[in-house]
């Protein structure tokens, strides 16, 4: 099971957890959870006018062995309007535009989509149950 929580944070709201949304999916091959502005295909939906987030920005996909991977999907623009960081424990790494990384099995962490032009972000926490 992969559990996600998402909070959209803007300026003075840093650290606030109001308005958090949640989604989960079983760790079965082919299971998918998406984050973005398009409510038709994303389980976690960001504000529509937050254009630094693509229609479908992040995709969590469960592989054949039950492990999850995270992909920052390429949008319609050649250069992204945001930065994405993956944090697990004390360790944080930037995620490249279009890159895919495995999530730790039985671990937890946070993915941050940071607007490059304003102090706002989308914070997605994850917990991958064994």
mmCIF file of C-alpha atoms in Angstrom, residues 2-126:
data_model
loop_
_atom_site.group_PDB
_atom_site.id
_atom_site.type_symbol
_atom_site.label_atom_id
_atom_site.label_comp_id
_atom_site.label_asym_id
_atom_site.label_seq_id
_atom_site.Cartn_x
_atom_site.Cartn_y
_atom_site.Cartn_z
ATOM 1 C CA UNK A 2 1.221 3.483 -0.878
ATOM 2 C CA UNK A 3 -0.342 6.347 1.079
ATOM 3 C CA UNK A 4 0.003 9.973 -0.061
ATOM 4 C CA UNK A 5 -0.919 13.225 1.661
ATOM 5 C CA UNK A 6 -0.780 16.548 -0.143
ATOM 6 C CA UNK A 7 -0.833 20.156 1.021
ATOM 7 C CA UNK A 8 -0.683 23.255 -1.170
ATOM 8 C CA UNK A 9 1.376 25.860 0.704
ATOM 9 C CA UNK A 10 1.572 29.555 -0.162
ATOM 10 C CA UNK A 11 3.751 32.237 1.454
ATOM 11 C CA UNK A 12 2.547 32.838 5.028
ATOM 12 C CA UNK A 13 0.920 29.394 5.201
ATOM 13 C CA UNK A 14 4.277 27.597 5.460
ATOM 14 C CA UNK A 15 3.953 24.774 7.964
ATOM 15 C CA UNK A 16 0.150 24.750 7.851
ATOM 16 C CA UNK A 17 -1.611 21.442 7.291
ATOM 17 C CA UNK A 18 -5.139 22.727 6.693
ATOM 18 C CA UNK A 19 -6.634 21.557 3.429
ATOM 19 C CA UNK A 20 -4.564 18.388 3.208
ATOM 20 C CA UNK A 21 -5.841 15.731 0.833
ATOM 21 C CA UNK A 22 -5.048 12.027 0.870
ATOM 22 C CA UNK A 23 -4.915 9.138 -1.572
ATOM 23 C CA UNK A 24 -3.812 5.513 -1.389
ATOM 24 C CA UNK A 25 -3.366 2.542 -3.667
ATOM 25 C CA UNK A 26 -2.502 -1.122 -3.071
ATOM 26 C CA UNK A 27 1.032 -2.252 -3.963
ATOM 27 C CA UNK A 28 -0.171 -4.266 -6.945
ATOM 28 C CA UNK A 29 1.594 -4.241 -10.317
ATOM 29 C CA UNK A 30 0.283 -1.434 -12.507
ATOM 30 C CA UNK A 31 -1.333 0.559 -9.683
ATOM 31 C CA UNK A 32 -0.884 4.288 -10.263
ATOM 32 C CA UNK A 33 -1.438 7.560 -8.403
ATOM 33 C CA UNK A 34 -0.990 10.942 -10.102
ATOM 34 C CA UNK A 35 -0.571 14.509 -8.812
ATOM 35 C CA UNK A 36 -1.394 17.560 -10.930
ATOM 36 C CA UNK A 37 -4.006 20.131 -11.944
ATOM 37 C CA UNK A 38 -6.209 17.781 -14.025
ATOM 38 C CA UNK A 39 -8.900 16.289 -11.777
ATOM 39 C CA UNK A 40 -9.932 13.879 -14.558
ATOM 40 C CA UNK A 41 -6.679 11.880 -14.256
ATOM 41 C CA UNK A 42 -5.092 12.915 -10.946
ATOM 42 C CA UNK A 43 -6.042 11.558 -7.515
ATOM 43 C CA UNK A 44 -4.387 14.524 -5.796
ATOM 44 C CA UNK A 45 -5.329 17.795 -7.470
ATOM 45 C CA UNK A 46 -3.527 21.115 -7.020
ATOM 46 C CA UNK A 47 -5.156 24.542 -7.445
ATOM 47 C CA UNK A 48 -6.093 25.071 -11.112
ATOM 48 C CA UNK A 49 -4.389 28.459 -11.315
ATOM 49 C CA UNK A 50 -1.048 27.141 -9.997
ATOM 50 C CA UNK A 51 0.492 26.898 -13.462
ATOM 51 C CA UNK A 52 3.912 25.875 -12.107
ATOM 52 C CA UNK A 53 2.293 22.455 -11.688
ATOM 53 C CA UNK A 54 1.567 20.541 -14.900
ATOM 54 C CA UNK A 55 -1.828 19.015 -15.668
ATOM 55 C CA UNK A 56 -0.207 15.699 -14.697
ATOM 56 C CA UNK A 57 2.995 16.511 -12.809
ATOM 57 C CA UNK A 58 3.978 13.472 -10.739
ATOM 58 C CA UNK A 59 3.202 9.815 -11.276
ATOM 59 C CA UNK A 60 3.606 7.057 -8.712
ATOM 60 C CA UNK A 61 3.626 3.630 -10.396
ATOM 61 C CA UNK A 62 3.806 0.199 -8.776
ATOM 62 C CA UNK A 63 6.114 -2.203 -10.598
ATOM 63 C CA UNK A 64 5.799 -5.968 -11.070
ATOM 64 C CA UNK A 65 7.631 -6.684 -7.796
ATOM 65 C CA UNK A 66 5.346 -4.450 -5.682
ATOM 66 C CA UNK A 67 7.810 -1.572 -5.371
ATOM 67 C CA UNK A 68 6.817 1.988 -6.225
ATOM 68 C CA UNK A 69 8.606 4.473 -8.429
ATOM 69 C CA UNK A 70 8.142 8.219 -8.804
ATOM 70 C CA UNK A 71 8.330 10.030 -12.168
ATOM 71 C CA UNK A 72 8.305 13.766 -12.764
ATOM 72 C CA UNK A 73 6.413 13.736 -16.039
ATOM 73 C CA UNK A 74 7.507 16.161 -18.727
ATOM 74 C CA UNK A 75 4.879 18.826 -19.396
ATOM 75 C CA UNK A 76 4.076 20.794 -22.528
ATOM 76 C CA UNK A 77 6.922 23.275 -21.932
ATOM 77 C CA UNK A 78 10.590 22.465 -22.673
ATOM 78 C CA UNK A 79 11.679 23.981 -19.332
ATOM 79 C CA UNK A 80 9.719 23.473 -16.110
ATOM 80 C CA UNK A 81 8.291 26.336 -14.047
ATOM 81 C CA UNK A 82 9.059 24.407 -10.855
ATOM 82 C CA UNK A 83 11.677 22.324 -9.104
ATOM 83 C CA UNK A 84 10.989 18.933 -7.535
ATOM 84 C CA UNK A 85 12.855 17.548 -4.515
ATOM 85 C CA UNK A 86 12.567 14.121 -2.932
ATOM 86 C CA UNK A 87 13.353 13.857 0.769
ATOM 87 C CA UNK A 88 13.764 10.620 2.698
ATOM 88 C CA UNK A 89 14.889 11.025 6.319
ATOM 89 C CA UNK A 90 17.864 13.400 6.462
ATOM 90 C CA UNK A 91 18.579 12.916 2.762
ATOM 91 C CA UNK A 92 17.104 15.164 0.055
ATOM 92 C CA UNK A 93 17.790 15.141 -3.673
ATOM 93 C CA UNK A 94 16.546 17.144 -6.638
ATOM 94 C CA UNK A 95 14.555 15.156 -9.156
ATOM 95 C CA UNK A 96 15.357 15.847 -12.793
ATOM 96 C CA UNK A 97 12.666 16.930 -15.239
ATOM 97 C CA UNK A 98 11.353 13.695 -16.746
ATOM 98 C CA UNK A 99 13.340 11.523 -14.294
ATOM 99 C CA UNK A 100 12.176 8.381 -12.487
ATOM 100 C CA UNK A 101 13.403 7.214 -9.067
ATOM 101 C CA UNK A 102 12.420 4.240 -6.883
ATOM 102 C CA UNK A 103 10.731 4.895 -3.543
ATOM 103 C CA UNK A 104 12.122 3.067 -0.512
ATOM 104 C CA UNK A 105 10.191 -0.115 0.263
ATOM 105 C CA UNK A 106 8.590 0.255 3.667
ATOM 106 C CA UNK A 107 9.749 3.856 3.944
ATOM 107 C CA UNK A 108 8.382 7.348 4.056
ATOM 108 C CA UNK A 109 9.369 10.796 2.871
ATOM 109 C CA UNK A 110 8.243 13.931 1.099
ATOM 110 C CA UNK A 111 8.221 15.270 -2.437
ATOM 111 C CA UNK A 112 8.154 19.066 -2.790
ATOM 112 C CA UNK A 113 7.102 20.832 -5.995
ATOM 113 C CA UNK A 114 8.502 24.346 -5.566
ATOM 114 C CA UNK A 115 7.383 27.279 -7.720
ATOM 115 C CA UNK A 116 10.434 29.036 -9.206
ATOM 116 C CA UNK A 117 8.770 32.493 -9.210
ATOM 117 C CA UNK A 118 6.729 32.715 -5.970
ATOM 118 C CA UNK A 119 6.965 31.376 -2.400
ATOM 119 C CA UNK A 120 4.508 28.523 -2.865
ATOM 120 C CA UNK A 121 4.816 24.770 -3.073
ATOM 121 C CA UNK A 122 2.956 21.507 -3.229
ATOM 122 C CA UNK A 123 4.141 19.110 -0.522
ATOM 123 C CA UNK A 124 3.360 15.429 -1.024
ATOM 124 C CA UNK A 125 4.164 13.076 1.849
ATOM 125 C CA UNK A 126 4.365 9.361 1.161
#
